[in-house]
CSV table of C-alpha atoms (C1' of nucleotides) in Angstrom, one decimal:
chain,number,residue,atom,x,y,z
R,1,UNK,CA,125.2,135.7,88.9
R,2,UNK,CA,127.4,132.6,87.5
R,3,UNK,CA,127.5,129.3,88.4
R,4,UNK,CA,131.0,129.5,90.3
R,5,UNK,CA,129.4,132.0,92.2
R,6,UNK,CA,126.2,130.2,92.9
R,7,UNK,CA,127.9,127.3,94.2
R,8,UNK,CA,129.6,129.3,96.7
R,9,UNK,CA,127.3,131.2,97.9
R,10,UNK,CA,125.2,127.8,99.2
R,11,UNK,CA,128.3,126.1,101.0
R,12,UNK,CA,128.7,123.5,97.2
R,13,UNK,CA,132.4,122.6,96.0
R,14,UNK,CA,133.0,124.2,92.9
R,15,UNK,CA,133.6,121.0,89.9
R,16,UNK,CA,133.6,120.9,86.7
R,17,UNK,CA,129.8,118.9,86.6
R,18,UNK,CA,128.3,121.3,89.1
R,19,UNK,CA,128.8,124.3,87.1
R,20,UNK,CA,128.0,122.3,83.7
R,21,UNK,CA,124.5,121.9,85.0
R,22,UNK,CA,123.3,125.3,85.7
R,23,UNK,CA,124.5,126.4,82.7
R,24,UNK,CA,123.0,123.4,81.2
R,25,UNK,CA,119.2,124.3,82.3
R,26,UNK,CA,120.2,127.9,82.7
R,27,UNK,CA,119.9,128.1,79.4
R,28,UNK,CA,117.0,127.0,78.2
R,29,UNK,CA,115.2,127.8,81.1
R,30,UNK,CA,112.9,124.8,80.7
R,31,UNK,CA,113.3,121.5,82.4
R,32,UNK,CA,115.8,119.1,80.8
R,33,UNK,CA,114.4,115.4,81.0
R,34,UNK,CA,117.4,113.2,82.4
R,35,UNK,CA,117.6,111.5,78.3
R,36,UNK,CA,119.1,114.6,77.1
R,37,UNK,CA,121.4,116.1,80.6
R,38,UNK,CA,122.9,113.0,79.8
R,39,UNK,CA,123.7,113.8,76.5
R,40,UNK,CA,125.0,117.0,77.0
R,41,UNK,CA,127.6,116.0,80.3
R,42,UNK,CA,128.4,112.6,78.2
R,43,UNK,CA,132.0,113.7,79.4
R,44,UNK,CA,131.1,112.6,82.2
R,45,UNK,CA,131.0,109.6,84.5
R,46,UNK,CA,126.7,108.6,84.7
R,47,UNK,CA,127.4,107.9,88.6
R,48,UNK,CA,128.8,110.7,88.6
R,49,UNK,CA,126.0,112.4,87.2
R,50,UNK,CA,123.9,110.7,89.2
R,51,UNK,CA,125.1,111.7,92.9
R,52,UNK,CA,125.6,115.6,91.8
R,53,UNK,CA,121.8,115.2,91.2
R,54,UNK,CA,120.9,113.4,94.0
R,55,UNK,CA,123.2,116.7,96.2
R,56,UNK,CA,122.0,119.4,93.9
R,57,UNK,CA,118.0,118.4,94.6
R,58,UNK,CA,118.7,117.7,98.3
R,59,UNK,CA,120.7,121.4,98.0
R,60,UNK,CA,117.6,123.0,96.6
R,61,UNK,CA,119.1,123.9,93.7
R,62,UNK,CA,117.3,121.9,91.1
R,63,UNK,CA,113.9,119.8,91.8
R,64,UNK,CA,111.8,116.7,89.7
R,65,UNK,CA,109.4,118.6,87.7
R,66,UNK,CA,108.0,115.7,86.1
R,67,UNK,CA,108.5,111.6,85.9
R,68,UNK,CA,106.9,110.6,82.6
R,69,UNK,CA,107.4,107.2,81.2
R,70,UNK,CA,111.1,106.6,83.3
R,71,UNK,CA,111.9,110.0,82.1
R,72,UNK,CA,112.7,112.3,84.6
R,73,UNK,CA,112.6,116.0,83.8
R,74,UNK,CA,114.5,118.5,86.5
R,75,UNK,CA,113.9,122.2,86.4
R,76,UNK,CA,116.3,124.8,88.6
R,77,UNK,CA,114.2,125.8,91.6
R,78,UNK,CA,114.0,129.6,91.9
R,79,UNK,CA,112.7,129.6,95.2
R,80,UNK,CA,113.3,126.7,97.0
R,81,UNK,CA,116.1,126.5,99.3
R,82,UNK,CA,117.5,123.3,101.2
R,83,UNK,CA,114.6,123.4,104.2
R,84,UNK,CA,111.7,124.9,102.6
R,85,UNK,CA,110.3,123.5,98.6
R,86,UNK,CA,108.1,126.6,97.0
R,87,UNK,CA,105.9,124.7,95.0
R,88,UNK,CA,102.9,127.5,94.2
R,89,UNK,CA,104.1,126.4,90.7
R,90,UNK,CA,102.3,124.3,87.7
R,91,UNK,CA,104.6,122.0,85.7
R,92,UNK,CA,103.5,122.5,82.1
R,93,UNK,CA,104.3,119.8,79.3
R,94,UNK,CA,103.4,120.2,76.0
R,95,UNK,CA,102.1,117.3,74.1
R,96,UNK,CA,104.0,118.6,70.3
R,97,UNK,CA,107.1,119.8,71.7
R,98,UNK,CA,107.6,117.9,74.3
R,99,UNK,CA,108.7,121.0,76.0
R,100,UNK,CA,108.3,121.1,80.2
R,101,UNK,CA,108.2,124.6,81.9
R,102,UNK,CA,107.6,125.7,85.3
R,103,UNK,CA,104.9,128.0,85.6
R,104,UNK,CA,104.7,130.8,88.7
R,105,UNK,CA,101.1,131.7,89.8
R,106,UNK,CA,99.8,134.2,91.6
R,107,UNK,CA,98.0,132.1,94.2
R,108,UNK,CA,98.8,129.0,95.5
R,109,UNK,CA,96.2,126.4,94.7
R,110,UNK,CA,94.3,125.5,97.8
R,111,UNK,CA,92.6,121.6,98.4
R,112,UNK,CA,90.9,120.2,101.3
R,113,UNK,CA,89.8,117.1,101.3
R,114,UNK,CA,87.5,115.4,104.9
R,115,UNK,CA,90.4,113.1,106.7
R,116,UNK,CA,93.0,113.6,105.5
R,117,UNK,CA,95.6,116.3,105.8
R,118,UNK,CA,97.5,117.2,102.8
R,119,UNK,CA,100.9,118.7,102.9
R,120,UNK,CA,101.8,119.0,99.5
R,121,UNK,CA,100.2,119.4,96.3
R,122,UNK,CA,101.9,119.3,92.9
R,123,UNK,CA,100.2,120.0,89.8
R,124,UNK,CA,100.6,119.0,86.2
R,125,UNK,CA,99.5,120.4,82.9
R,126,UNK,CA,99.1,119.2,79.8
R,127,UNK,CA,98.2,121.2,76.5
R,128,UNK,CA,100.1,123.4,73.4
R,129,UNK,CA,103.0,125.6,74.2
R,130,UNK,CA,102.5,129.2,73.2
R,131,UNK,CA,104.9,128.6,70.6
R,132,UNK,CA,103.4,125.5,69.7
R,133,UNK,CA,100.3,127.7,69.1
R,134,UNK,CA,101.8,130.1,67.2
R,135,UNK,CA,103.5,127.6,64.5
R,136,UNK,CA,100.0,125.6,63.3
F,1,UNK,CA,79.4,91.9,87.6
F,2,UNK,CA,82.8,89.7,87.5
F,3,UNK,CA,86.1,90.5,86.2
F,4,UNK,CA,85.6,88.2,83.1
F,5,UNK,CA,82.0,90.3,82.5
F,6,UNK,CA,83.7,93.0,82.6
F,7,UNK,CA,86.7,92.0,80.0
F,8,UNK,CA,83.6,90.6,77.7
F,9,UNK,CA,81.6,93.4,77.9
F,10,UNK,CA,84.3,95.6,76.8
F,11,UNK,CA,85.5,93.6,73.1
F,12,UNK,CA,88.7,91.9,75.5
F,13,UNK,CA,89.3,88.3,75.0
F,14,UNK,CA,89.2,86.9,78.8
F,15,UNK,CA,92.5,85.3,79.6
F,16,UNK,CA,94.5,84.4,83.0
F,17,UNK,CA,96.5,87.7,83.5
F,18,UNK,CA,93.9,90.3,82.7
F,19,UNK,CA,91.3,88.6,85.5
F,20,UNK,CA,94.1,88.4,87.9
F,21,UNK,CA,95.3,91.9,86.9
F,22,UNK,CA,91.3,93.0,87.7
F,23,UNK,CA,91.0,90.9,91.0
F,24,UNK,CA,94.2,92.3,92.3
F,25,UNK,CA,93.4,95.5,91.6
F,26,UNK,CA,90.2,95.3,92.9
F,27,UNK,CA,90.4,94.2,95.9
F,28,UNK,CA,92.9,96.6,97.5
F,29,UNK,CA,90.9,99.2,95.8
F,30,UNK,CA,94.2,101.4,95.8
F,31,UNK,CA,96.5,101.8,93.5
F,32,UNK,CA,99.6,99.2,93.3
F,33,UNK,CA,103.1,99.9,92.2
F,34,UNK,CA,104.3,98.0,89.4
F,35,UNK,CA,106.8,96.2,91.1
F,36,UNK,CA,103.6,94.8,93.9
F,37,UNK,CA,101.7,93.8,90.4
F,38,UNK,CA,105.0,91.9,89.1
F,39,UNK,CA,105.0,90.2,93.1
F,40,UNK,CA,101.6,89.0,92.9
F,41,UNK,CA,101.7,88.0,89.0
F,42,UNK,CA,105.2,86.1,88.9
F,43,UNK,CA,103.5,83.2,87.4
F,44,UNK,CA,103.3,84.8,84.5
F,45,UNK,CA,106.0,86.7,82.7
F,46,UNK,CA,106.8,90.3,83.1
F,47,UNK,CA,106.1,91.2,79.3
F,48,UNK,CA,102.8,89.9,79.1
F,49,UNK,CA,102.3,92.2,82.0
F,50,UNK,CA,103.9,94.9,80.6
F,51,UNK,CA,101.8,94.0,77.3
F,52,UNK,CA,99.0,93.4,79.0
F,53,UNK,CA,99.3,96.8,81.2
F,54,UNK,CA,99.3,99.0,78.1
F,55,UNK,CA,96.4,97.2,76.4
F,56,UNK,CA,93.7,97.4,79.7
F,57,UNK,CA,95.1,101.3,79.6
F,58,UNK,CA,94.7,101.7,76.3
F,59,UNK,CA,91.2,100.3,76.5
F,60,UNK,CA,90.2,102.5,79.3
F,61,UNK,CA,90.6,99.8,82.3
F,62,UNK,CA,93.1,101.2,84.0
F,63,UNK,CA,95.1,104.7,84.2
F,64,UNK,CA,98.7,105.3,86.0
F,65,UNK,CA,98.0,106.6,89.0
F,66,UNK,CA,101.2,108.0,89.9
F,67,UNK,CA,105.1,107.5,88.5
F,68,UNK,CA,107.7,107.9,91.2
F,69,UNK,CA,111.2,107.7,92.0
F,70,UNK,CA,110.9,104.6,88.8
F,71,UNK,CA,107.5,103.0,90.2
F,72,UNK,CA,104.7,103.1,88.4
F,73,UNK,CA,101.4,103.0,90.1
F,74,UNK,CA,98.1,101.5,88.2
F,75,UNK,CA,94.3,101.7,89.7
F,76,UNK,CA,91.5,101.2,87.8
F,77,UNK,CA,89.8,103.7,86.0
F,78,UNK,CA,86.3,104.0,87.4
F,79,UNK,CA,85.4,106.9,85.0
F,80,UNK,CA,87.0,106.2,81.7
F,81,UNK,CA,86.5,104.8,78.4
F,82,UNK,CA,89.0,104.3,75.5
F,83,UNK,CA,87.6,107.3,73.9
F,84,UNK,CA,87.5,109.6,76.3
F,85,UNK,CA,89.8,109.7,80.3
F,86,UNK,CA,88.1,112.0,82.6
F,87,UNK,CA,90.4,112.8,85.4
F,88,UNK,CA,88.7,114.9,87.4
F,89,UNK,CA,90.2,113.1,90.6
F,90,UNK,CA,93.2,113.7,92.4
F,91,UNK,CA,95.7,111.2,93.0
F,92,UNK,CA,97.2,110.9,96.7
F,93,UNK,CA,100.1,109.4,98.6
F,94,UNK,CA,100.3,108.7,102.0
F,95,UNK,CA,103.9,109.7,103.0
F,96,UNK,CA,103.4,107.6,105.7
F,97,UNK,CA,102.6,104.3,104.3
F,98,UNK,CA,103.2,104.9,100.7
F,99,UNK,CA,99.6,104.4,99.9
F,100,UNK,CA,98.3,106.0,97.2
F,101,UNK,CA,94.3,106.7,96.1
F,102,UNK,CA,92.1,108.7,93.6
F,103,UNK,CA,89.8,111.2,94.7
F,104,UNK,CA,87.1,112.0,93.2
F,105,UNK,CA,86.1,115.2,93.4
F,106,UNK,CA,83.3,117.0,93.4
F,107,UNK,CA,84.0,120.4,91.4
F,108,UNK,CA,86.6,119.8,88.2
F,109,UNK,CA,89.5,122.0,88.9
F,110,UNK,CA,90.1,124.6,86.4
F,111,UNK,CA,93.7,126.5,85.1
F,112,UNK,CA,94.1,129.2,83.2
F,113,UNK,CA,97.2,130.4,82.2
F,114,UNK,CA,98.0,133.4,78.9
F,115,UNK,CA,98.7,131.7,76.1
F,116,UNK,CA,98.7,128.5,77.1
F,117,UNK,CA,95.8,126.4,76.2
F,118,UNK,CA,95.5,123.5,78.9
F,119,UNK,CA,94.1,120.7,77.9
F,120,UNK,CA,94.5,118.1,81.0
F,121,UNK,CA,95.4,118.7,84.8
F,122,UNK,CA,97.2,116.4,87.1
F,123,UNK,CA,97.1,116.6,90.2
F,124,UNK,CA,98.9,114.8,93.0
F,125,UNK,CA,98.8,115.6,96.5
F,126,UNK,CA,100.9,114.2,99.3
F,127,UNK,CA,100.3,114.4,102.9
F,128,UNK,CA,99.1,111.2,106.1
F,129,UNK,CA,95.4,109.0,105.3
F,130,UNK,CA,93.0,108.9,107.3
F,131,UNK,CA,94.1,105.4,108.5
F,132,UNK,CA,97.8,106.9,109.5
F,133,UNK,CA,96.7,109.9,111.5
F,134,UNK,CA,94.0,107.4,113.6
F,135,UNK,CA,97.7,105.4,114.1
F,136,UNK,CA,99.6,108.3,115.6
D,1,DA,C1',153.3,127.5,96.5
D,2,DC,C1',152.8,123.3,98.9
D,3,DA,C1',150.8,119.8,101.6
D,4,DT,C1',146.7,117.9,103.3
D,5,DT,C1',142.2,115.9,103.8
D,6,DA,C1',137.1,115.3,103.1
D,7,DA,C1',134.6,115.4,99.1
D,8,DA,C1',133.8,114.4,94.5
D,9,DT,C1',134.7,111.1,90.8
D,10,DG,C1',135.2,107.0,87.7
D,11,DC,C1',134.9,102.4,87.0
D,12,DA,C1',133.2,97.9,87.9
D,13,DA,C1',128.7,95.5,89.4
D,14,DC,C1',124.2,94.0,89.8
D,15,DG,C1',119.5,94.1,89.8
D,16,DG,C1',114.7,95.9,87.5
D,17,DT,C1',111.5,98.2,83.9
D,18,DG,C1',111.2,99.3,79.2
D,19,DT,C1',110.9,97.1,74.8
D,20,DT,C1',110.9,94.1,70.7
D,21,DG,C1',111.0,89.7,67.9
D,22,DC,C1',109.6,85.4,67.0
D,23,DA,C1',108.3,81.1,68.1
D,24,DT,C1',103.9,78.9,70.5
D,25,DT,C1',100.4,79.2,72.3
D,26,DT,C1',95.5,80.2,73.5
D,27,DA,C1',90.5,81.9,73.2
D,28,DA,C1',86.6,82.8,70.4
D,29,DT,C1',84.2,81.8,66.7
D,30,DG,C1',81.6,79.0,63.3
H,1,DC,C1',86.0,70.5,66.5
H,2,DA,C1',88.9,73.1,62.9
H,3,DT,C1',90.1,77.9,61.8
H,4,DT,C1',91.8,81.7,63.2
H,5,DA,C1',93.6,86.2,64.8
H,6,DA,C1',95.4,88.0,69.7
H,7,DA,C1',97.7,86.6,73.6
H,8,DT,C1',101.7,84.3,75.9
H,9,DG,C1',106.3,82.8,76.6
H,10,DC,C1',111.4,83.3,76.1
H,11,DA,C1',115.6,85.6,74.4
H,12,DA,C1',117.4,89.4,74.1
H,13,DC,C1',119.2,94.5,74.0
H,14,DA,C1',119.4,99.1,76.3
H,15,DC,C1',118.9,102.4,80.2
H,16,DC,C1',118.4,103.8,84.9
H,17,DG,C1',119.1,103.2,89.7
H,18,DT,C1',122.1,102.0,92.7
H,19,DT,C1',126.2,100.8,96.0
H,20,DG,C1',131.2,100.0,96.6
H,21,DC,C1',136.0,101.3,96.3
H,22,DA,C1',140.2,102.8,94.4
H,23,DT,C1',141.7,107.5,92.7
H,24,DT,C1',141.8,112.3,92.2
H,25,DT,C1',140.5,117.2,92.9
H,26,DA,C1',139.0,121.5,96.0
H,27,DA,C1',139.1,124.0,99.6
H,28,DT,C1',142.0,124.9,103.6
H,29,DG,C1',146.0,126.1,106.1
H,30,DT,C1',151.0,126.9,106.4
DNA sequence: ACATTAAATGCAACGGTGTTGCATTTAATG
DNA sequence: CATTAAATGCAACACCGTTGCATTTAATGT
Protein backbone atom coordinates (compact mmCIF):
# COMPACT_ATOMS: atom_id res chain seq x y z
CA UNK A 1 0.00 0.00 0.00
CA UNK A 2 1.47 3.32 -1.01
CA UNK A 3 1.45 6.60 0.87
CA UNK A 4 -1.70 8.15 -0.69
CA UNK A 5 -3.73 5.04 0.13
CA UNK A 6 -2.49 5.01 3.70
CA UNK A 7 -3.60 8.60 4.10
CA UNK A 8 -7.02 7.98 2.57
CA UNK A 9 -7.59 4.93 4.71
CA UNK A 10 -7.14 7.01 7.79
CA UNK A 11 -9.31 9.83 6.61
CA UNK A 12 -6.61 12.37 5.84
CA UNK A 13 -6.42 14.51 2.75
CA UNK A 14 -3.68 13.50 0.37
CA UNK A 15 -1.27 16.39 0.19
CA UNK A 16 2.25 16.63 -1.17
CA UNK A 17 4.01 17.09 2.09
CA UNK A 18 2.19 14.23 3.81
CA UNK A 19 3.12 11.86 1.03
CA UNK A 20 6.68 13.18 1.11
CA UNK A 21 6.97 12.65 4.84
CA UNK A 22 5.65 9.11 4.70
CA UNK A 23 7.98 8.26 1.84
CA UNK A 24 10.99 9.86 3.46
CA UNK A 25 10.42 7.91 6.63
CA UNK A 26 9.48 4.74 4.86
CA UNK A 27 12.71 4.62 2.89
CA UNK A 28 15.03 4.94 5.81
CA UNK A 29 13.22 2.50 8.10
CA UNK A 30 14.83 4.51 10.85
CA UNK A 31 13.85 7.46 12.94
CA UNK A 32 14.64 10.74 11.21
CA UNK A 33 15.81 13.82 13.07
CA UNK A 34 13.77 16.91 12.45
CA UNK A 35 16.82 18.62 11.02
CA UNK A 36 17.03 16.01 8.30
CA UNK A 37 13.34 16.09 7.54
CA UNK A 38 13.68 19.83 7.20
CA UNK A 39 16.45 19.41 4.66
CA UNK A 40 14.71 16.72 2.64
CA UNK A 41 11.48 18.71 2.61
CA UNK A 42 12.95 22.15 2.18
CA UNK A 43 10.61 22.76 -0.75
CA UNK A 44 7.86 23.22 1.82
CA UNK A 45 7.52 25.97 4.35
CA UNK A 46 8.79 24.94 7.74
CA UNK A 47 5.52 25.97 9.38
CA UNK A 48 3.74 23.50 7.15
CA UNK A 49 6.18 20.81 8.14
CA UNK A 50 5.67 21.71 11.78
CA UNK A 51 1.88 21.54 11.53
CA UNK A 52 1.90 18.42 9.42
CA UNK A 53 4.03 16.62 11.96
CA UNK A 54 1.56 17.67 14.66
CA UNK A 55 -1.33 16.21 12.69
CA UNK A 56 0.47 13.01 11.88
CA UNK A 57 1.45 12.47 15.48
CA UNK A 58 -2.12 13.12 16.54
CA UNK A 59 -3.45 10.66 13.99
CA UNK A 60 -0.97 8.01 15.03
CA UNK A 61 1.15 7.88 11.90
CA UNK A 62 4.37 8.84 13.57
CA UNK A 63 5.74 9.41 17.04
CA UNK A 64 8.65 11.15 18.65
CA UNK A 65 11.27 8.47 19.12
CA UNK A 66 13.84 10.58 20.86
CA UNK A 67 14.58 14.14 21.86
CA UNK A 68 18.25 14.75 22.30
CA UNK A 69 20.32 17.89 22.25
CA UNK A 70 17.44 19.82 20.87
CA UNK A 71 16.92 17.58 17.90
CA UNK A 72 13.75 15.51 17.74
CA UNK A 73 13.74 12.13 16.05
CA UNK A 74 10.52 11.00 14.43
CA UNK A 75 9.64 7.42 13.55
CA UNK A 76 6.77 5.71 11.82
CA UNK A 77 4.22 4.14 14.12
CA UNK A 78 3.72 0.57 13.09
CA UNK A 79 1.29 -0.36 15.82
CA UNK A 80 -0.21 2.88 17.04
CA UNK A 81 -3.62 4.33 16.32
CA UNK A 82 -4.97 7.71 17.21
CA UNK A 83 -6.41 6.20 20.37
CA UNK A 84 -3.94 3.64 21.54
CA UNK A 85 -0.22 4.06 21.46
CA UNK A 86 1.64 0.84 22.02
CA UNK A 87 5.16 1.36 23.15
CA UNK A 88 6.49 -2.05 23.83
CA UNK A 89 9.49 -1.06 21.86
CA UNK A 90 12.86 0.39 22.62
CA UNK A 91 14.41 3.38 20.95
CA UNK A 92 17.99 2.62 20.18
CA UNK A 93 20.60 5.18 19.27
CA UNK A 94 23.95 4.18 17.86
CA UNK A 95 26.74 6.26 19.33
CA UNK A 96 28.85 5.88 16.22
CA UNK A 97 26.57 6.62 13.31
CA UNK A 98 23.90 8.48 15.34
CA UNK A 99 21.15 6.42 13.77
CA UNK A 100 18.00 5.90 15.78
CA UNK A 101 15.74 2.93 15.35
CA UNK A 102 12.72 1.36 16.98
CA UNK A 103 13.25 -2.14 18.22
CA UNK A 104 10.22 -4.21 19.03
CA UNK A 105 10.30 -6.52 21.98
CA UNK A 106 8.62 -9.88 22.40
CA UNK A 107 7.74 -9.23 26.00
CA UNK A 108 6.64 -5.89 27.36
CA UNK A 109 8.81 -4.43 30.05
CA UNK A 110 7.05 -3.89 33.32
CA UNK A 111 8.03 -1.65 36.15
CA UNK A 112 6.42 -1.02 39.48
CA UNK A 113 7.28 1.51 42.12
CA UNK A 114 5.48 1.89 45.43
CA UNK A 115 3.07 4.82 45.78
CA UNK A 116 3.35 5.77 42.12
CA UNK A 117 1.05 4.75 39.33
CA UNK A 118 2.96 4.27 36.14
CA UNK A 119 1.05 4.51 32.89
CA UNK A 120 3.70 4.56 30.20
CA UNK A 121 7.33 3.60 29.94
CA UNK A 122 9.85 4.79 27.40
CA UNK A 123 13.18 3.13 27.03
CA UNK A 124 16.15 4.52 25.21
CA UNK A 125 19.16 2.33 24.73
CA UNK A 126 22.50 3.49 23.39
CA UNK A 127 25.40 1.54 22.06
CA UNK A 128 26.71 0.29 18.75
CA UNK A 129 24.42 -0.88 15.97
CA UNK A 130 25.00 -4.05 14.01
CA UNK A 131 26.32 -2.21 10.98
CA UNK A 132 28.87 -0.17 12.90
CA UNK A 133 30.00 -3.29 14.76
CA UNK A 134 30.86 -4.92 11.47
CA UNK A 135 32.69 -1.87 10.22
CA UNK A 136 35.09 -1.73 13.15
CA UNK B 1 28.14 19.54 53.50
CA UNK B 2 27.13 22.79 51.84
CA UNK B 3 27.44 23.83 48.25
CA UNK B 4 30.84 25.62 48.44
CA UNK B 5 32.45 22.62 50.08
CA UNK B 6 31.02 20.28 47.47
CA UNK B 7 32.52 22.41 44.75
CA UNK B 8 35.93 22.62 46.45
CA UNK B 9 36.02 18.88 47.01
CA UNK B 10 35.65 18.29 43.34
CA UNK B 11 38.21 20.85 42.32
CA UNK B 12 35.88 23.53 41.01
CA UNK B 13 36.12 27.20 41.75
CA UNK B 14 33.41 28.46 44.05
CA UNK B 15 31.36 30.94 42.06
CA UNK B 16 28.00 32.48 42.75
CA UNK B 17 26.11 30.77 39.98
CA UNK B 18 27.48 27.34 40.80
CA UNK B 19 26.43 27.68 44.40
CA UNK B 20 23.06 29.00 43.30
CA UNK B 21 22.50 26.07 40.95
CA UNK B 22 23.40 23.50 43.56
CA UNK B 23 21.15 25.16 46.10
CA UNK B 24 18.25 25.54 43.69
CA UNK B 25 18.41 21.89 42.77
CA UNK B 26 19.06 20.74 46.28
CA UNK B 27 15.95 22.41 47.63
CA UNK B 28 13.55 20.90 45.20
CA UNK B 29 14.86 17.36 45.32
CA UNK B 30 13.39 17.09 41.87
CA UNK B 31 14.62 17.64 38.38
CA UNK B 32 14.32 21.27 37.33
CA UNK B 33 13.43 22.32 33.83
CA UNK B 34 15.85 24.72 32.21
CA UNK B 35 13.12 27.30 31.94
CA UNK B 36 12.74 27.35 35.70
CA UNK B 37 16.45 27.46 36.34
CA UNK B 38 16.58 30.40 33.99
CA UNK B 39 13.93 32.21 36.00
CA UNK B 40 15.44 31.46 39.39
CA UNK B 41 18.88 32.51 38.19
CA UNK B 42 17.86 35.43 36.07
CA UNK B 43 20.43 37.60 37.85
CA UNK B 44 23.05 35.82 35.80
CA UNK B 45 23.58 36.00 32.10
CA UNK B 46 22.00 33.09 30.32
CA UNK B 47 25.27 32.30 28.55
CA UNK B 48 26.88 31.85 31.92
CA UNK B 49 24.09 29.53 32.96
CA UNK B 50 24.50 27.62 29.73
CA UNK B 51 28.23 27.19 30.17
CA UNK B 52 27.98 26.43 33.86
CA UNK B 53 25.51 23.65 33.18
CA UNK B 54 27.92 22.21 30.62
CA UNK B 55 30.73 22.19 33.16
CA UNK B 56 28.59 20.69 35.89
CA UNK B 57 27.39 17.94 33.63
CA UNK B 58 30.93 17.24 32.56
CA UNK B 59 32.10 17.07 36.16
CA UNK B 60 29.28 14.78 37.14
CA UNK B 61 27.33 17.11 39.39
CA UNK B 62 24.16 17.02 37.39
CA UNK B 63 22.67 15.20 34.43
CA UNK B 64 19.90 15.69 31.94
CA UNK B 65 16.97 13.79 33.36
CA UNK B 66 14.59 14.41 30.52
CA UNK B 67 14.24 16.34 27.30
CA UNK B 68 10.64 16.93 26.40
CA UNK B 69 8.99 19.46 24.16
CA UNK B 70 12.14 21.45 23.98
CA UNK B 71 12.54 21.83 27.71
CA UNK B 72 15.43 20.07 29.37
CA UNK B 73 15.12 18.82 32.92
CA UNK B 74 18.27 18.75 35.03
CA UNK B 75 18.77 16.68 38.16
CA UNK B 76 21.52 16.30 40.72
CA UNK B 77 23.72 13.27 40.23
CA UNK B 78 23.85 11.38 43.48
CA UNK B 79 26.01 8.54 42.30
CA UNK B 80 27.84 9.81 39.26
CA UNK B 81 31.42 10.97 38.95
CA UNK B 82 33.11 12.62 36.02
CA UNK B 83 34.23 9.19 34.85
CA UNK B 84 31.40 6.85 35.65
CA UNK B 85 27.76 7.65 35.21
CA UNK B 86 25.50 5.19 36.95
CA UNK B 87 22.01 5.22 35.62
CA UNK B 88 20.26 2.46 37.40
CA UNK B 89 17.47 4.88 38.00
CA UNK B 90 14.26 5.79 36.30
CA UNK B 91 13.16 9.26 35.38
CA UNK B 92 9.57 9.69 36.31
CA UNK B 93 7.33 12.46 35.07
CA UNK B 94 3.95 13.12 36.64
CA UNK B 95 1.37 13.94 34.01
CA UNK B 96 -0.61 16.06 36.43
CA UNK B 97 1.89 18.34 38.11
CA UNK B 98 4.65 17.94 35.49
CA UNK B 99 7.22 17.22 38.17
CA UNK B 100 10.16 15.08 37.21
CA UNK B 101 12.08 12.98 39.66
CA UNK B 102 14.82 10.38 39.70
CA UNK B 103 13.80 7.06 41.20
CA UNK B 104 16.52 4.68 42.17
CA UNK B 105 16.02 0.99 41.65
CA UNK B 106 17.27 -1.89 43.73
CA UNK B 107 18.04 -4.00 40.72
CA UNK B 108 19.45 -2.70 37.49
CA UNK B 109 17.35 -3.27 34.45
CA UNK B 110 19.01 -5.34 31.80
CA UNK B 111 18.17 -5.59 28.16
CA UNK B 112 19.72 -7.62 25.41
CA UNK B 113 19.03 -7.54 21.74
CA UNK B 114 20.72 -9.77 19.16
CA UNK B 115 23.43 -8.17 17.01
CA UNK B 116 23.42 -4.95 18.97
CA UNK B 117 25.71 -4.02 21.80
CA UNK B 118 23.89 -1.93 24.35
CA UNK B 119 25.97 0.24 26.65
CA UNK B 120 23.47 2.43 28.42
CA UNK B 121 19.76 2.37 29.09
CA UNK B 122 17.54 5.28 29.97
CA UNK B 123 14.04 4.74 31.22
CA UNK B 124 11.37 7.37 31.43
CA UNK B 125 8.13 6.49 33.15
CA UNK B 126 5.03 8.64 33.16
CA UNK B 127 1.98 8.52 35.36
CA UNK B 128 0.71 10.06 38.54
CA UNK B 129 2.98 10.88 41.44
CA UNK B 130 2.12 10.03 45.04
CA UNK B 131 1.21 13.59 45.91
CA UNK B 132 -1.19 14.03 43.01
CA UNK B 133 -2.77 10.67 43.77
CA UNK B 134 -3.63 11.88 47.25
CA UNK B 135 -5.04 15.14 45.97
CA UNK B 136 -7.50 13.49 43.62
C1' DA C 1 -16.29 19.55 -15.76
C1' DC C 2 -17.23 23.00 -12.46
C1' DA C 3 -18.54 25.42 -8.14
C1' DT C 4 -18.36 25.08 -3.12
C1' DT C 5 -16.13 24.76 1.23
C1' DA C 6 -13.47 23.22 4.87
C1' DA C 7 -8.84 22.15 5.30
C1' DA C 8 -4.13 22.92 4.21
C1' DT C 9 -0.49 25.99 2.98
C1' DG C 10 2.84 29.95 2.85
C1' DC C 11 4.39 34.11 4.80
C1' DA C 12 5.47 37.14 8.50
C1' DA C 13 6.57 37.66 13.02
C1' DC C 14 7.82 36.88 17.98
C1' DG C 15 10.10 34.55 21.81
C1' DG C 16 13.12 31.07 23.57
C1' DT C 17 17.29 28.11 23.30
C1' DG C 18 21.97 26.61 21.66
C1' DT C 19 26.26 28.31 20.53
C1' DT C 20 30.48 31.14 19.74
C1' DG C 21 33.85 35.08 20.09
C1' DC C 22 35.77 38.52 22.73
C1' DA C 23 36.66 41.82 26.26
C1' DT C 24 36.30 42.21 31.24
C1' DT C 25 36.09 40.50 35.86
C1' DT C 26 37.06 37.28 39.46
C1' DA C 27 38.64 33.25 42.36
C1' DA C 28 42.58 30.83 43.75
C1' DT C 29 47.56 30.79 44.49
C1' DG C 30 51.99 32.14 46.12
C1' DC D 1 48.78 42.14 47.28
C1' DA D 2 50.19 40.71 42.53
C1' DT D 3 49.58 37.07 39.13
C1' DT D 4 47.02 34.21 36.14
C1' DA D 5 43.96 30.99 34.48
C1' DA D 6 39.25 30.55 34.73
C1' DA D 7 34.74 32.48 34.79
C1' DT D 8 31.60 35.98 33.41
C1' DG D 9 28.78 39.31 30.63
C1' DC D 10 27.64 41.13 26.30
C1' DA D 11 26.73 40.88 21.51
C1' DA D 12 25.44 38.29 17.81
C1' DC D 13 23.73 34.53 14.86
C1' DA D 14 21.10 30.38 13.67
C1' DC D 15 17.46 27.29 14.56
C1' DC D 16 13.08 25.74 16.51
C1' DG D 17 8.31 26.25 18.43
C1' DT D 18 4.35 28.75 17.87
C1' DT D 19 0.55 31.82 16.24
C1' DG D 20 -2.30 34.82 13.09
C1' DC D 21 -3.84 35.71 8.70
C1' DA D 22 -4.44 35.71 3.81
C1' DT D 23 -4.23 32.49 -0.03
C1' DT D 24 -4.42 28.04 -2.18
C1' DT D 25 -5.96 23.38 -2.63
C1' DA D 26 -8.20 18.70 -2.01
C1' DA D 27 -12.49 16.56 -1.56
C1' DT D 28 -17.46 16.64 -2.40
C1' DG D 29 -21.79 17.28 -4.74
C1' DT D 30 -24.11 19.02 -8.94
